[in-house]
Amino acid sequence: MNTIFRILSIASVLGVASGGGAFAQPVANLGPSSHDVIATVGFPNDSYNDGDPHLTTVDGVHYEFQGAGEFVALRDGAGMQIQTRQTGVTTATPYTSPHSGLTTCVAVNTALAARVGTHRVTYQPSGSGAAGMQLRVDGAVVATPGVSGVTLGSGGRVASNVASGINIDFPDGTSMSAFPNYWAAQSVYYLNISVFHTPATEGLMGAMAPGSWLPALPNGSSLGPAPATMHQRFVDLQQTFANAWRVTAATSLFDYASGTSTATFNFPGYPPENPPCVFPKSPPAKPLDRNTAQRMCHDVIDKNRNANCVFDVAVTGEQGFVKAYVISERLEAGATRTNLTDDKDTSPVGGPVRFTATVKREASSSGGVPVGAVQFSVDGARASDPVKLDAEGRATWTTSRLSAGKHNVSARYLPTESSVFLTSTSFDKVHAVIRGGGGPARTE
């Protein structure tokens, strides 16, 4: 059986997240980013939830959703689900959404929860202020999952990335990366979320309903074209659509402190139809002038993300949004996944077995073949010198030296230092070595 595991590494030199974090370490191979398309029509596909939230749906439509509360961000019919918690921000200057035409307030993603197979994963603030983000699996704290991660069965796993964030692989083939940045003036962490190679089509980040200006409702129905009046657009987006995807006590995947529930975080009246933009316990954000924001966001290449970055920095004054957008672009341009196979199910003692690692770009919208080498390991120890990838992104290692018994074999992709690509590691491939003969060779 083929097995895939993705670990996405981001350079800590971008200054991301919780004060350096346990996993922050320099990565020299980020390189420049060059790409214009965020998503393409067809599934599996990619989706993004950036800044104060600017969403890119799985079919490539950009829109803004500034509700406050807990929402279903993405789900499929097989049980996979991602939920996000959005928290409002008090701002002096509302803005006009390019997609809806509405003048509205802003919010940020402050927590996420996910169903991964039969397990529940949450990534939430561990306390007030800069106490950090906390990962839990089925309610139990996972302090340092590391790059090897925590296996959740059936192709699911959660691991750390060096941006002090997490990466989740889902049994349906979806992978998700989330990384936090601390906003000192608001005393909150906010999250950028990237979803790759997903067959999911439902939720805030789901596909647009036919003929609709918004993604489909949970029953698959459409809200139709954008209404002529701003009032009705507000009702459609912030009431009908928002409440349809709002999490309830029965559907929530989050962990809650004693005395709190999903009701604690849900604010159906935010954003108001007519500003001022005031949110409880949020000090007023201090805006920056647009020219300053444009200079700060210069390194954000994609035109949609650049526009979002300029808006976010100008309206909130939070310069950390620049770092978050740069990381999102590097992730889209360079994230990889590594697949490891063997040529037979079992092999005899002293008999040869061939392992093949195939490295591909993670984002559906990204082309090109990763370059570099693969480090094969057996039972956690390096098994050979790194093997160079061929023109199709494959590396092969053959050995006759495995002892009798079961061995965990893995492959870690090592990008060429000057490339845009980011490292990834396969799931362990369990290979059995037996006395007296091995299994038949397998054609890949």
Tab-separated table of C-alpha atoms in Angstrom:
chain	number	residue	atom	x	y	z
A	1	MET	CA	0.000	0.000	0.000
A	2	ASN	CA	1.250	3.483	-0.793
A	3	THR	CA	1.509	5.821	2.187
A	4	ILE	CA	1.964	9.584	2.202
A	5	PHE	CA	2.945	12.037	4.932
A	6	ARG	CA	3.669	15.699	4.492
A	7	ILE	CA	5.656	17.915	6.844
A	8	LEU	CA	5.904	21.531	5.772
A	9	SER	CA	8.869	23.563	7.004
A	10	ILE	CA	8.961	27.358	6.994
A	11	ALA	CA	11.969	29.537	7.710
A	12	SER	CA	11.966	31.012	11.174
A	13	VAL	CA	13.958	33.914	9.771
A	14	LEU	CA	10.568	35.310	8.748
A	15	GLY	CA	9.947	35.895	12.439
A	16	VAL	CA	6.763	33.873	12.703
A	17	ALA	CA	4.683	32.913	15.659
A	18	SER	CA	5.201	32.397	19.331
A	19	GLY	CA	8.430	34.181	20.101
A	20	GLY	CA	10.603	31.784	18.113
A	21	GLY	CA	8.844	28.655	19.360
A	22	ALA	CA	10.253	25.249	20.106
A	23	PHE	CA	10.428	24.356	16.429
A	24	ALA	CA	11.820	27.619	15.031
A	25	GLN	CA	15.129	27.091	13.288
A	26	PRO	CA	16.725	28.582	10.168
A	27	VAL	CA	15.856	27.028	6.833
A	28	ALA	CA	18.035	28.262	3.989
A	29	ASN	CA	16.168	26.885	0.986
A	30	LEU	CA	13.117	29.107	0.711
A	31	GLY	CA	14.281	31.066	-2.299
A	32	PRO	CA	12.065	33.370	-4.353
A	33	SER	CA	8.391	32.756	-5.055
A	34	SER	CA	6.815	33.118	-8.481
A	35	HIS	CA	3.169	32.223	-9.005
A	36	ASP	CA	-0.061	33.924	-9.981
A	37	VAL	CA	-2.806	31.330	-9.640
A	38	ILE	CA	-4.069	30.410	-6.174
A	39	ALA	CA	-6.527	27.676	-7.172
A	40	THR	CA	-7.871	26.037	-10.292
A	41	VAL	CA	-11.276	24.571	-11.033
A	42	GLY	CA	-11.560	20.849	-10.354
A	43	PHE	CA	-10.973	18.618	-7.379
A	44	PRO	CA	-8.871	17.714	-5.462
A	45	ASN	CA	-7.888	21.323	-4.967
A	46	ASP	CA	-6.487	23.947	-2.599
A	47	SER	CA	-8.084	26.536	-0.344
A	48	TYR	CA	-6.767	29.376	1.825
A	49	ASN	CA	-7.944	31.330	4.857
A	50	ASP	CA	-5.598	34.277	5.384
A	51	GLY	CA	-5.367	37.441	7.403
A	52	ASP	CA	-8.552	38.966	8.755
A	53	PRO	CA	-10.189	36.480	7.016
A	54	HIS	CA	-9.770	36.576	3.264
A	55	LEU	CA	-10.913	33.238	1.913
A	56	THR	CA	-10.065	31.445	-1.310
A	57	THR	CA	-12.576	28.698	-1.968
A	58	VAL	CA	-11.627	25.277	-3.321
A	59	ASP	CA	-12.782	26.444	-6.762
A	60	GLY	CA	-10.626	29.575	-6.675
A	61	VAL	CA	-13.047	32.372	-5.717
A	62	HIS	CA	-11.784	35.092	-3.369
A	63	TYR	CA	-14.146	36.625	-0.823
A	64	GLU	CA	-14.206	38.043	2.714
A	65	PHE	CA	-16.135	36.665	5.665
A	66	GLN	CA	-15.862	38.657	8.885
A	67	GLY	CA	-18.243	36.824	11.191
A	68	ALA	CA	-17.388	36.301	14.854
A	69	GLY	CA	-17.835	32.811	16.246
A	70	GLU	CA	-17.057	29.207	15.393
A	71	PHE	CA	-17.758	27.983	11.870
A	72	VAL	CA	-17.390	24.959	9.617
A	73	ALA	CA	-14.547	26.021	7.334
A	74	LEU	CA	-14.378	22.875	5.211
A	75	ARG	CA	-15.782	19.348	5.237
A	76	ASP	CA	-16.361	16.347	3.010
A	77	GLY	CA	-18.914	13.567	3.034
A	78	ALA	CA	-16.495	11.062	4.588
A	79	GLY	CA	-16.260	12.768	7.978
A	80	MET	CA	-13.276	15.075	7.434
A	81	GLN	CA	-13.983	18.510	8.888
A	82	ILE	CA	-12.109	21.724	9.743
A	83	GLN	CA	-13.682	24.319	12.029
A	84	THR	CA	-12.338	27.812	12.716
A	85	ARG	CA	-12.932	30.304	15.521
A	86	GLN	CA	-13.086	33.919	14.367
A	87	THR	CA	-12.676	36.808	16.799
A	88	GLY	CA	-13.674	40.384	16.003
A	89	VAL	CA	-11.297	43.338	16.211
A	90	THR	CA	-12.242	46.889	17.154
A	91	THR	CA	-11.163	49.160	14.298
A	92	ALA	CA	-11.587	52.833	13.585
A	93	THR	CA	-11.826	52.370	9.827
A	94	PRO	CA	-14.218	49.883	8.199
A	95	TYR	CA	-13.482	48.726	4.680
A	96	THR	CA	-15.356	47.820	1.517
A	97	SER	CA	-15.109	44.201	0.414
A	98	PRO	CA	-14.236	43.819	-3.293
A	99	HIS	CA	-16.392	40.698	-3.544
A	100	SER	CA	-19.553	41.726	-1.698
A	101	GLY	CA	-19.380	45.516	-1.990
A	102	LEU	CA	-20.262	45.698	1.716
A	103	THR	CA	-18.613	48.098	4.117
A	104	THR	CA	-17.698	45.894	7.037
A	105	CYS	CA	-15.509	45.319	10.075
A	106	VAL	CA	-12.719	42.757	10.519
A	107	ALA	CA	-12.028	39.552	12.432
A	108	VAL	CA	-9.151	37.062	12.697
A	109	ASN	CA	-8.856	33.287	13.040
A	110	THR	CA	-7.847	32.568	16.634
A	111	ALA	CA	-8.316	28.767	16.898
A	112	LEU	CA	-9.095	25.701	14.827
A	113	ALA	CA	-10.458	22.222	15.334
A	114	ALA	CA	-10.548	19.227	13.016
A	115	ARG	CA	-11.964	15.741	12.731
A	116	VAL	CA	-9.236	13.425	11.453
A	117	GLY	CA	-10.625	9.947	10.942
A	118	THR	CA	-12.053	8.948	14.309
A	119	HIS	CA	-10.007	11.553	16.187
A	120	ARG	CA	-10.571	15.167	17.186
A	121	VAL	CA	-7.679	17.647	16.965
A	122	THR	CA	-7.731	21.192	18.357
A	123	TYR	CA	-5.227	24.027	18.107
A	124	GLN	CA	-6.172	26.801	20.508
A	125	PRO	CA	-4.600	29.445	22.765
A	126	SER	CA	-3.261	27.804	25.915
A	127	GLY	CA	-4.108	30.840	28.030
A	128	SER	CA	-4.379	34.600	27.925
A	129	GLY	CA	-1.820	36.862	26.282
A	130	ALA	CA	1.367	35.361	24.842
A	131	ALA	CA	1.033	32.016	26.627
A	132	GLY	CA	1.190	30.212	23.289
A	133	MET	CA	-0.925	27.838	21.232
A	134	GLN	CA	-1.847	24.382	22.520
A	135	LEU	CA	-2.356	21.215	20.504
A	136	ARG	CA	-4.767	18.560	21.777
A	137	VAL	CA	-5.792	15.201	20.371
A	138	ASP	CA	-9.089	13.858	21.724
A	139	GLY	CA	-8.831	16.385	24.542
A	140	ALA	CA	-5.334	15.361	25.675
A	141	VAL	CA	-2.484	17.882	25.379
A	142	VAL	CA	0.273	16.967	22.896
A	143	ALA	CA	3.229	19.074	23.960
A	144	THR	CA	5.726	18.434	21.156
A	145	PRO	CA	4.496	16.161	18.364
A	146	GLY	CA	7.680	16.906	16.402
A	147	VAL	CA	8.240	16.267	12.723
A	148	SER	CA	7.463	12.568	13.143
A	149	GLY	CA	4.079	13.532	14.474
A	150	VAL	CA	1.268	11.651	16.126
A	151	THR	CA	-0.307	8.928	13.997
A	152	LEU	CA	-4.095	9.098	13.929
A	153	GLY	CA	-4.671	5.970	11.838
A	154	SER	CA	-5.889	5.377	8.275
A	155	GLY	CA	-3.523	7.935	6.752
A	156	GLY	CA	-4.125	10.614	9.394
A	157	ARG	CA	-1.410	12.375	11.363
A	158	VAL	CA	-0.665	15.659	13.106
A	159	ALA	CA	2.869	17.046	13.304
A	160	SER	CA	4.790	20.190	14.117
A	161	ASN	CA	6.272	22.470	11.521
A	162	VAL	CA	9.165	24.821	12.142
A	163	ALA	CA	6.900	27.842	11.877
A	164	SER	CA	5.708	26.890	15.377
A	165	GLY	CA	2.486	25.690	13.790
A	166	ILE	CA	0.961	22.355	12.896
A	167	ASN	CA	0.363	20.226	9.847
A	168	ILE	CA	-2.476	17.718	9.619
A	169	ASP	CA	-2.925	14.919	7.109
A	170	PHE	CA	-6.459	13.591	6.722
A	171	PRO	CA	-7.501	10.110	5.566
A	172	ASP	CA	-9.244	11.589	2.486
A	173	GLY	CA	-5.912	12.921	1.152
A	174	THR	CA	-6.351	16.496	2.387
A	175	SER	CA	-3.414	18.147	4.117
A	176	MET	CA	-3.668	21.344	6.133
A	177	SER	CA	-1.022	23.686	7.478
A	178	ALA	CA	-1.717	26.315	10.126
A	179	PHE	CA	0.746	28.757	11.619
A	180	PRO	CA	0.182	31.411	14.295
A	181	ASN	CA	1.406	34.944	14.731
A	182	TYR	CA	1.078	36.860	17.995
A	183	TRP	CA	-0.587	40.283	17.879
A	184	ALA	CA	0.689	41.991	21.007
A	185	ALA	CA	-1.601	45.024	20.792
A	186	GLN	CA	-4.667	42.746	20.830
A	187	SER	CA	-3.137	40.030	23.048
A	188	VAL	CA	-4.261	37.319	20.611
A	189	TYR	CA	-2.763	34.788	18.245
A	190	TYR	CA	-4.148	34.771	14.729
A	191	LEU	CA	-3.851	31.897	12.263
A	192	ASN	CA	-3.256	31.582	8.539
A	193	ILE	CA	-4.592	28.293	7.210
A	194	SER	CA	-3.635	26.567	3.960
A	195	VAL	CA	-5.449	23.456	2.737
A	196	PHE	CA	-3.965	21.337	-0.046
A	197	HIS	CA	-5.156	18.603	-2.347
A	198	THR	CA	-8.616	18.301	-0.832
A	199	PRO	CA	-11.717	16.636	-2.281
A	200	ALA	CA	-13.845	18.539	0.265
A	201	THR	CA	-16.377	20.966	-1.209
A	202	GLU	CA	-18.528	22.154	1.725
A	203	GLY	CA	-18.151	25.007	4.222
A	204	LEU	CA	-16.905	28.596	4.265
A	205	MET	CA	-13.988	27.517	2.054
A	206	GLY	CA	-16.146	25.180	-0.017
A	207	ALA	CA	-17.195	25.426	-3.641
A	208	MET	CA	-19.480	28.131	-4.945
A	209	ALA	CA	-23.028	26.925	-5.518
A	210	PRO	CA	-24.094	27.077	-9.195
A	211	GLY	CA	-25.126	30.626	-10.039
A	212	SER	CA	-24.358	31.836	-6.520
A	213	TRP	CA	-22.185	34.618	-5.182
A	214	LEU	CA	-21.397	32.514	-2.066
A	215	PRO	CA	-20.492	28.890	-1.348
A	216	ALA	CA	-23.379	26.461	-1.064
A	217	LEU	CA	-25.375	26.115	2.138
A	218	PRO	CA	-25.123	22.865	4.150
A	219	ASN	CA	-28.064	21.341	2.277
A	220	GLY	CA	-26.393	22.150	-1.051
A	221	SER	CA	-28.778	24.966	-1.905
A	222	SER	CA	-27.733	28.255	-3.476
A	223	LEU	CA	-28.246	31.834	-2.339
A	224	GLY	CA	-28.247	32.870	-5.983
A	225	PRO	CA	-26.666	35.964	-7.532
A	226	ALA	CA	-25.592	38.871	-5.349
A	227	PRO	CA	-28.695	40.901	-4.408
A	228	ALA	CA	-29.080	44.386	-5.805
A	229	THR	CA	-29.309	46.056	-2.392
A	230	MET	CA	-26.491	46.219	0.152
A	231	HIS	CA	-28.956	45.426	2.930
A	232	GLN	CA	-29.961	42.124	1.364
A	233	ARG	CA	-26.312	41.248	0.693
A	234	PHE	CA	-25.613	41.809	4.370
A	235	VAL	CA	-28.554	39.590	5.343
A	236	ASP	CA	-27.452	36.855	2.919
A	237	LEU	CA	-23.792	36.867	4.013
A	238	GLN	CA	-23.805	37.754	7.705
A	239	GLN	CA	-27.085	36.162	8.718
A	240	THR	CA	-28.316	33.394	6.391
A	241	PHE	CA	-24.895	32.134	5.260
A	242	ALA	CA	-23.087	32.756	8.567
A	243	ASN	CA	-25.721	31.061	10.702
A	244	ALA	CA	-25.982	28.113	8.322
A	245	TRP	CA	-22.300	27.286	8.865
A	246	ARG	CA	-22.133	28.372	12.516
A	247	VAL	CA	-21.037	25.640	14.933
A	248	THR	CA	-23.472	24.506	17.624
A	249	ALA	CA	-22.933	22.779	20.950
A	250	ALA	CA	-23.844	19.493	19.248
A	251	THR	CA	-21.482	19.926	16.280
A	252	SER	CA	-18.476	21.672	17.871
A	253	LEU	CA	-15.077	19.963	17.729
A	254	PHE	CA	-13.355	22.479	20.031
A	255	ASP	CA	-12.123	21.973	23.594
A	256	TYR	CA	-13.560	24.366	26.161
A	257	ALA	CA	-12.378	25.531	29.553
A	258	SER	CA	-14.721	25.019	32.481
A	259	GLY	CA	-17.689	27.379	32.297
A	260	THR	CA	-17.305	28.090	28.575
A	261	SER	CA	-18.884	26.676	25.437
A	262	THR	CA	-19.306	27.550	21.788
A	263	ALA	CA	-21.819	30.192	22.933
A	264	THR	CA	-18.951	32.003	24.684
A	265	PHE	CA	-17.287	32.690	21.339
A	266	ASN	CA	-20.291	33.192	19.055
A	267	PHE	CA	-21.388	36.768	18.374
A	268	PRO	CA	-24.200	36.624	15.788
A	269	GLY	CA	-24.473	40.430	15.803
A	270	TYR	CA	-20.901	40.951	14.579
A	271	PRO	CA	-20.101	42.578	12.295
A	272	PRO	CA	-22.889	45.148	12.535
A	273	GLU	CA	-24.583	46.218	9.337
A	274	ASN	CA	-23.561	49.800	10.000
A	275	PRO	CA	-20.252	50.447	11.808
A	276	PRO	CA	-18.725	51.539	14.268
A	277	CYS	CA	-16.690	48.363	14.520
A	278	VAL	CA	-16.532	47.575	18.240
A	279	PHE	CA	-15.837	44.110	19.633
A	280	PRO	CA	-15.858	43.174	23.349
A	281	LYS	CA	-12.471	43.254	25.107
A	282	SER	CA	-10.718	44.347	21.904
A	283	PRO	CA	-8.739	47.607	22.221
A	284	PRO	CA	-9.082	49.868	19.173
A	285	ALA	CA	-6.548	48.931	16.496
A	286	LYS	CA	-4.292	51.756	15.337
A	287	PRO	CA	-4.362	52.043	11.530
A	288	LEU	CA	-1.454	52.889	9.241
A	289	ASP	CA	-1.601	54.975	6.081
A	290	ARG	CA	-2.019	53.008	2.880
A	291	ASN	CA	1.317	54.042	1.343
A	292	THR	CA	3.174	52.692	4.370
A	293	ALA	CA	1.201	49.455	4.175
A	294	GLN	CA	2.011	49.122	0.460
A	295	ARG	CA	5.727	49.455	1.154
A	296	MET	CA	5.545	46.861	3.921
A	297	CYS	CA	3.681	44.389	1.722
A	298	HIS	CA	6.081	44.743	-1.212
A	299	ASP	CA	7.387	41.169	-0.916
A	300	VAL	CA	3.895	39.642	-1.139
A	301	ILE	CA	3.793	38.693	-4.817
A	302	ASP	CA	0.339	37.339	-5.630
A	303	LYS	CA	-1.918	40.272	-6.539
A	304	ASN	CA	-4.839	39.073	-4.409
A	305	ARG	CA	-2.706	38.392	-1.359
A	306	ASN	CA	-0.844	41.660	-1.846
A	307	ALA	CA	-4.127	43.592	-1.865
A	308	ASN	CA	-5.271	41.688	1.219
A	309	CYS	CA	-1.971	42.389	2.975
A	310	VAL	CA	-2.175	46.110	2.240
A	311	PHE	CA	-5.715	46.265	3.563
A	312	ASP	CA	-4.965	44.227	6.703
A	313	VAL	CA	-1.887	46.248	7.654
A	314	ALA	CA	-3.510	49.603	6.856
A	315	VAL	CA	-6.744	48.969	8.773
A	316	THR	CA	-5.247	47.225	11.807
A	317	GLY	CA	-1.670	48.517	11.982
A	318	GLU	CA	-0.522	44.916	12.607
A	319	GLN	CA	2.737	44.503	10.683
A	320	GLY	CA	2.857	40.775	11.426
A	321	PHE	CA	0.345	40.202	8.632
A	322	VAL	CA	3.188	40.763	6.154
A	323	LYS	CA	5.162	37.818	7.552
A	324	ALA	CA	2.060	35.621	7.534
A	325	TYR	CA	1.324	36.367	3.866
A	326	VAL	CA	4.925	35.782	2.828
A	327	ILE	CA	4.859	32.397	4.559
A	328	SER	CA	1.572	31.505	2.854
A	329	GLU	CA	3.129	32.231	-0.526
A	330	ARG	CA	6.273	30.245	0.242
A	331	LEU	CA	4.100	27.385	1.389
A	332	GLU	CA	2.055	27.392	-1.808
A	333	ALA	CA	5.157	27.656	-3.970
A	334	GLY	CA	7.305	25.077	-2.211
A	335	ALA	CA	5.311	22.622	-0.078
A	336	THR	CA	5.935	18.991	-1.059
A	337	ARG	CA	4.652	15.517	-0.252
A	338	THR	CA	6.740	12.359	-0.270
A	339	ASN	CA	5.343	8.933	-1.140
A	340	LEU	CA	7.292	5.784	-0.259
A	341	THR	CA	6.750	2.313	-1.770
A	342	ASP	CA	8.624	-1.013	-1.839
A	343	ASP	CA	8.752	-3.501	-4.710
A	344	LYS	CA	7.505	-6.465	-2.676
A	345	ASP	CA	5.492	-6.996	0.495
A	346	THR	CA	8.164	-9.155	2.135
A	347	SER	CA	11.730	-10.139	1.342
A	348	PRO	CA	14.013	-12.994	2.468
A	349	VAL	CA	17.027	-12.510	4.679
A	350	GLY	CA	19.862	-11.511	2.334
A	351	GLY	CA	17.451	-10.861	-0.530
A	352	PRO	CA	17.230	-7.495	-2.287
A	353	VAL	CA	14.322	-5.104	-1.791
A	354	ARG	CA	13.868	-1.819	-3.613
A	355	PHE	CA	12.328	1.266	-2.004
A	356	THR	CA	11.177	4.172	-4.177
A	357	ALA	CA	10.432	7.659	-2.901
A	358	THR	CA	8.442	10.011	-5.114
A	359	VAL	CA	8.358	13.718	-4.252
A	360	LYS	CA	5.642	15.990	-5.638
A	361	ARG	CA	4.545	19.563	-5.088
A	362	GLU	CA	1.721	19.799	-2.581
A	363	ALA	CA	-0.304	22.676	-4.035
A	364	SER	CA	-2.574	21.664	-6.906
A	365	SER	CA	-1.875	24.973	-8.637
A	366	SER	CA	1.926	24.609	-8.578
A	367	GLY	CA	3.833	23.031	-11.451
A	368	GLY	CA	7.368	21.727	-11.777
A	369	VAL	CA	9.246	18.794	-10.259
A	370	PRO	CA	11.062	19.109	-6.904
A	371	VAL	CA	14.855	18.930	-7.010
A	372	GLY	CA	17.259	17.625	-4.409
A	373	ALA	CA	17.771	14.260	-2.720
A	374	VAL	CA	16.091	11.768	-0.401
A	375	GLN	CA	17.461	10.414	2.857
A	376	PHE	CA	16.233	6.860	3.462
A	377	SER	CA	16.081	5.660	7.064
A	378	VAL	CA	15.432	2.275	8.683
A	379	ASP	CA	14.080	2.097	12.225
A	380	GLY	CA	14.983	5.744	12.770
A	381	ALA	CA	18.623	5.501	11.628
A	382	ARG	CA	20.060	6.704	8.322
A	383	ALA	CA	20.359	3.771	5.948
A	384	SER	CA	22.482	5.295	3.164
A	385	ASP	CA	23.883	8.488	1.766
A	386	PRO	CA	21.187	10.781	0.329
A	387	VAL	CA	19.945	9.595	-3.071
A	388	LYS	CA	19.514	12.256	-5.760
A	389	LEU	CA	16.055	12.721	-7.278
A	390	ASP	CA	15.716	11.997	-10.990
A	391	ALA	CA	13.928	14.222	-13.515
A	392	GLU	CA	10.559	12.796	-12.418
A	393	GLY	CA	11.132	13.469	-8.726
A	394	ARG	CA	11.957	9.862	-7.790
A	395	ALA	CA	14.783	8.336	-5.760
A	396	THR	CA	15.426	4.612	-5.396
A	397	TRP	CA	17.350	2.706	-2.722
A	398	THR	CA	18.004	-1.044	-2.933
A	399	THR	CA	19.341	-3.093	-0.040
A	400	SER	CA	19.984	-6.741	0.857
A	401	ARG	CA	21.138	-6.027	4.402
A	402	LEU	CA	17.889	-5.916	6.380
A	403	SER	CA	17.794	-8.406	9.255
A	404	ALA	CA	14.868	-10.744	9.925
A	405	GLY	CA	11.800	-9.056	11.374
A	406	LYS	CA	9.689	-5.997	10.690
A	407	HIS	CA	11.363	-2.686	9.875
A	408	ASN	CA	10.043	0.857	9.671
A	409	VAL	CA	11.453	2.494	6.556
A	410	SER	CA	10.982	6.211	5.847
A	411	ALA	CA	12.112	8.744	3.256
A	412	ARG	CA	12.865	12.393	3.957
A	413	TYR	CA	13.096	14.838	1.064
A	414	LEU	CA	16.110	17.180	1.223
A	415	PRO	CA	15.550	20.136	-1.150
A	416	THR	CA	18.362	21.746	-3.083
A	417	GLU	CA	19.381	24.719	-0.983
A	418	SER	CA	18.754	27.333	-3.686
A	419	SER	CA	15.291	26.024	-4.611
A	420	VAL	CA	11.849	27.146	-3.413
A	421	PHE	CA	10.974	23.638	-2.248
A	422	LEU	CA	10.311	22.659	1.353
A	423	THR	CA	11.191	19.386	3.032
A	424	SER	CA	8.687	16.563	3.563
A	425	THR	CA	8.810	13.099	5.084
A	426	SER	CA	6.925	9.944	4.180
A	427	PHE	CA	4.897	7.839	6.535
A	428	ASP	CA	6.853	4.869	7.824
A	429	LYS	CA	6.643	1.921	5.426
A	430	VAL	CA	6.580	-1.340	7.396
A	431	HIS	CA	8.606	-3.987	5.540
A	432	ALA	CA	8.918	-7.578	6.732
A	433	VAL	CA	12.073	-9.636	6.251
A	434	ILE	CA	11.573	-13.381	6.705
A	435	ARG	CA	13.714	-16.495	6.706
A	436	GLY	CA	13.185	-18.920	3.845
A	437	GLY	CA	11.877	-16.706	1.022
A	438	GLY	CA	10.079	-13.446	0.335
A	439	GLY	CA	6.958	-12.244	-1.357
A	440	PRO	CA	6.523	-11.681	-5.089
A	441	ALA	CA	7.822	-8.531	-6.680
A	442	ARG	CA	5.264	-5.778	-7.134
A	443	THR	CA	4.909	-3.613	-10.211
A	444	GLU	CA	4.318	0.017	-9.399
